[in-house]
PDB file of C-alpha atoms in Angstrom:
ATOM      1  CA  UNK A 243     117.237 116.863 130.921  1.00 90.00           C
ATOM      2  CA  UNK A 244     118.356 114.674 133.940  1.00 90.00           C
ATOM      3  CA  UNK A 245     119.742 117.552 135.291  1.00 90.00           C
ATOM      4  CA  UNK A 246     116.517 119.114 135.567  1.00 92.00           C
ATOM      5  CA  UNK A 247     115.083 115.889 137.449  1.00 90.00           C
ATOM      6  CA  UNK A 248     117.981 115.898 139.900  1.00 90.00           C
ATOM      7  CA  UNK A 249     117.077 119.480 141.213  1.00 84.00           C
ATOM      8  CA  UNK A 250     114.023 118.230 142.358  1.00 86.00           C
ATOM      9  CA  UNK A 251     115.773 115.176 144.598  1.00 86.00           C
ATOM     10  CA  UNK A 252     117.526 114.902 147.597  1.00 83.00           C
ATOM     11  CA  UNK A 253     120.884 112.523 147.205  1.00 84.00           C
ATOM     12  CA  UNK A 254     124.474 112.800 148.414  1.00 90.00           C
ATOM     13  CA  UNK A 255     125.857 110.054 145.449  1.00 96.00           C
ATOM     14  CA  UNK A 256     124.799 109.217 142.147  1.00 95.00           C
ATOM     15  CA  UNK A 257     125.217 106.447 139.847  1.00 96.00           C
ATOM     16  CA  UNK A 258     125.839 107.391 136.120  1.00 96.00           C
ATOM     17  CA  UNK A 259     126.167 105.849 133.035  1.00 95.00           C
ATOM     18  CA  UNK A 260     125.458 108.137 129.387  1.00 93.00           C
ATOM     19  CA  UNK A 261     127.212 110.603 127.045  1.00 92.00           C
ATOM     20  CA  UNK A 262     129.914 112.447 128.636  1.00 92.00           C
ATOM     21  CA  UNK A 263     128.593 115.495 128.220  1.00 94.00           C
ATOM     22  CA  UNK A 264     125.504 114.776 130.188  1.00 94.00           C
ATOM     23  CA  UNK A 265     127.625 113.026 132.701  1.00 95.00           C
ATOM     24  CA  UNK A 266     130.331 115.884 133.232  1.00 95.00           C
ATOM     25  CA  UNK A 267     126.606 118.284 133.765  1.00 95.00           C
ATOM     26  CA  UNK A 268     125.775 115.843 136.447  1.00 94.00           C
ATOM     27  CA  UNK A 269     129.116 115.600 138.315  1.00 94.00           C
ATOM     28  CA  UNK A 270     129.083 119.362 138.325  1.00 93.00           C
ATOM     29  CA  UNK A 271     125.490 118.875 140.477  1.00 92.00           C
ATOM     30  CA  UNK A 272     127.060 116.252 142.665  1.00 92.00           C
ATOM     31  CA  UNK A 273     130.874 115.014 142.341  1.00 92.00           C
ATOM     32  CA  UNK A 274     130.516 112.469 145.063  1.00 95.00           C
ATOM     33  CA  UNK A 275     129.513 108.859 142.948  1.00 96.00           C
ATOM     34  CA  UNK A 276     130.864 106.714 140.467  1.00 97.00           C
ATOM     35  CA  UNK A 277     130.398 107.766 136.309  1.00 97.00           C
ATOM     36  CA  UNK A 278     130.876 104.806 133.988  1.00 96.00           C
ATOM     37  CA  UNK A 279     132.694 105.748 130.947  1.00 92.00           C
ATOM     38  CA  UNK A 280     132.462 104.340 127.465  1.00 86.00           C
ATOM     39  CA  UNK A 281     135.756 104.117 125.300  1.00 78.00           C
ATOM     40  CA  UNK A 282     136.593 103.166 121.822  1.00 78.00           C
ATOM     41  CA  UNK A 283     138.851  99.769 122.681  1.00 76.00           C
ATOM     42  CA  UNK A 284     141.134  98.470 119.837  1.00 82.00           C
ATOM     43  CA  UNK A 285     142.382  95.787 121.817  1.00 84.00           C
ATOM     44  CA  UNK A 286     139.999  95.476 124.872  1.00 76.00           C
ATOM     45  CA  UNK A 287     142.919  94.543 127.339  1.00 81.00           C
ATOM     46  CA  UNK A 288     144.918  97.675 127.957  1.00 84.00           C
ATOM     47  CA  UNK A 289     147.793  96.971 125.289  1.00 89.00           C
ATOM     48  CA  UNK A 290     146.766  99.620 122.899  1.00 88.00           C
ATOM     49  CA  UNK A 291     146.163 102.547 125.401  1.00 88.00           C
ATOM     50  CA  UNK A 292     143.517 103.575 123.106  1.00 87.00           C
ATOM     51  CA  UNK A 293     141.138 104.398 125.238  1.00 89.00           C
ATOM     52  CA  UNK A 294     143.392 106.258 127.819  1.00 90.00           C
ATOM     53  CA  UNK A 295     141.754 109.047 129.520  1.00 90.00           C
ATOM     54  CA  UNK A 296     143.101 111.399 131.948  1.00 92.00           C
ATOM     55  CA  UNK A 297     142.192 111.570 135.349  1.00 95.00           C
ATOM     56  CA  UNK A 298     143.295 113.761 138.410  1.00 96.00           C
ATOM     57  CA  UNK A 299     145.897 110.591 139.397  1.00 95.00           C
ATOM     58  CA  UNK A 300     147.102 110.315 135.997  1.00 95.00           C
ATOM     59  CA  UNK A 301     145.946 108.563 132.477  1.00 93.00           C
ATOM     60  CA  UNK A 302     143.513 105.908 133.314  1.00 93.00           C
ATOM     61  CA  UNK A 303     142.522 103.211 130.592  1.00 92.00           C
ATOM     62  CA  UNK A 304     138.704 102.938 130.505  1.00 92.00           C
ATOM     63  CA  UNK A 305     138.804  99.050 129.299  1.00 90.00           C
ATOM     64  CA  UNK A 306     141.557  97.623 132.388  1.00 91.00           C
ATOM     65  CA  UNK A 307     141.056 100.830 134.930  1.00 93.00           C
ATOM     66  CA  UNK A 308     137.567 101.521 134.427  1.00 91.00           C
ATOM     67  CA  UNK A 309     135.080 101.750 132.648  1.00 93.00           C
ATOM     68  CA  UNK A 310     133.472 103.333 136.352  1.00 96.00           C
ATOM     69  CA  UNK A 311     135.441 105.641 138.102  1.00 97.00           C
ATOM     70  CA  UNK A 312     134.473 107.397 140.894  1.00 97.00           C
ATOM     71  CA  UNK A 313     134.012 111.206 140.982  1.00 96.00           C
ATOM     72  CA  UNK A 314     136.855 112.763 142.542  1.00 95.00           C
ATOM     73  CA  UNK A 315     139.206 110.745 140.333  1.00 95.00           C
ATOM     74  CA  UNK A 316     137.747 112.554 137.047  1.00 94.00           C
ATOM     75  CA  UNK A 317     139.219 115.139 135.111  1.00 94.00           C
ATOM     76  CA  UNK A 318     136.944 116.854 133.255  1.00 88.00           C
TER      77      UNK A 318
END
């Protein structure tokens, strides 16, 4: 797991890009970075709000908002 490599390094911000689920285990190592999220985009210009996620400011649309967003901003 990355998670397992990360315990072995010494960093302050990361840089991640995956499945959420190994993403949200990452952010729980280190919150300070930016996490690049993947959504499933109808329209691909923020009409449809279909790929609308929530954030700690509010829903965020990964396609006009995103798709990286930096740690403190997520909601998990």
């Amino acid at each position: 797991l990355v998670t397992d490599l990360m315990a072995a390094l010494d960093y302050d911000y990361v840089f991640a890009c995956g499945p959420e689920p190994m993403m949200r285990a990452v952010h729980a190592l280190c919150p300070r970075g930016q996490f690049s999220f993947e959504g499933r985009m109808a329209c691909g210009f923020g009409a449809c709000m279909g790929c609308s996620r929530e954030t700690n400011f509010g829903s965020k649309r990964v396609c006009v908002d995103g798709p990286v967003f930096a740690g403190e901003e997520i909601a998990w």
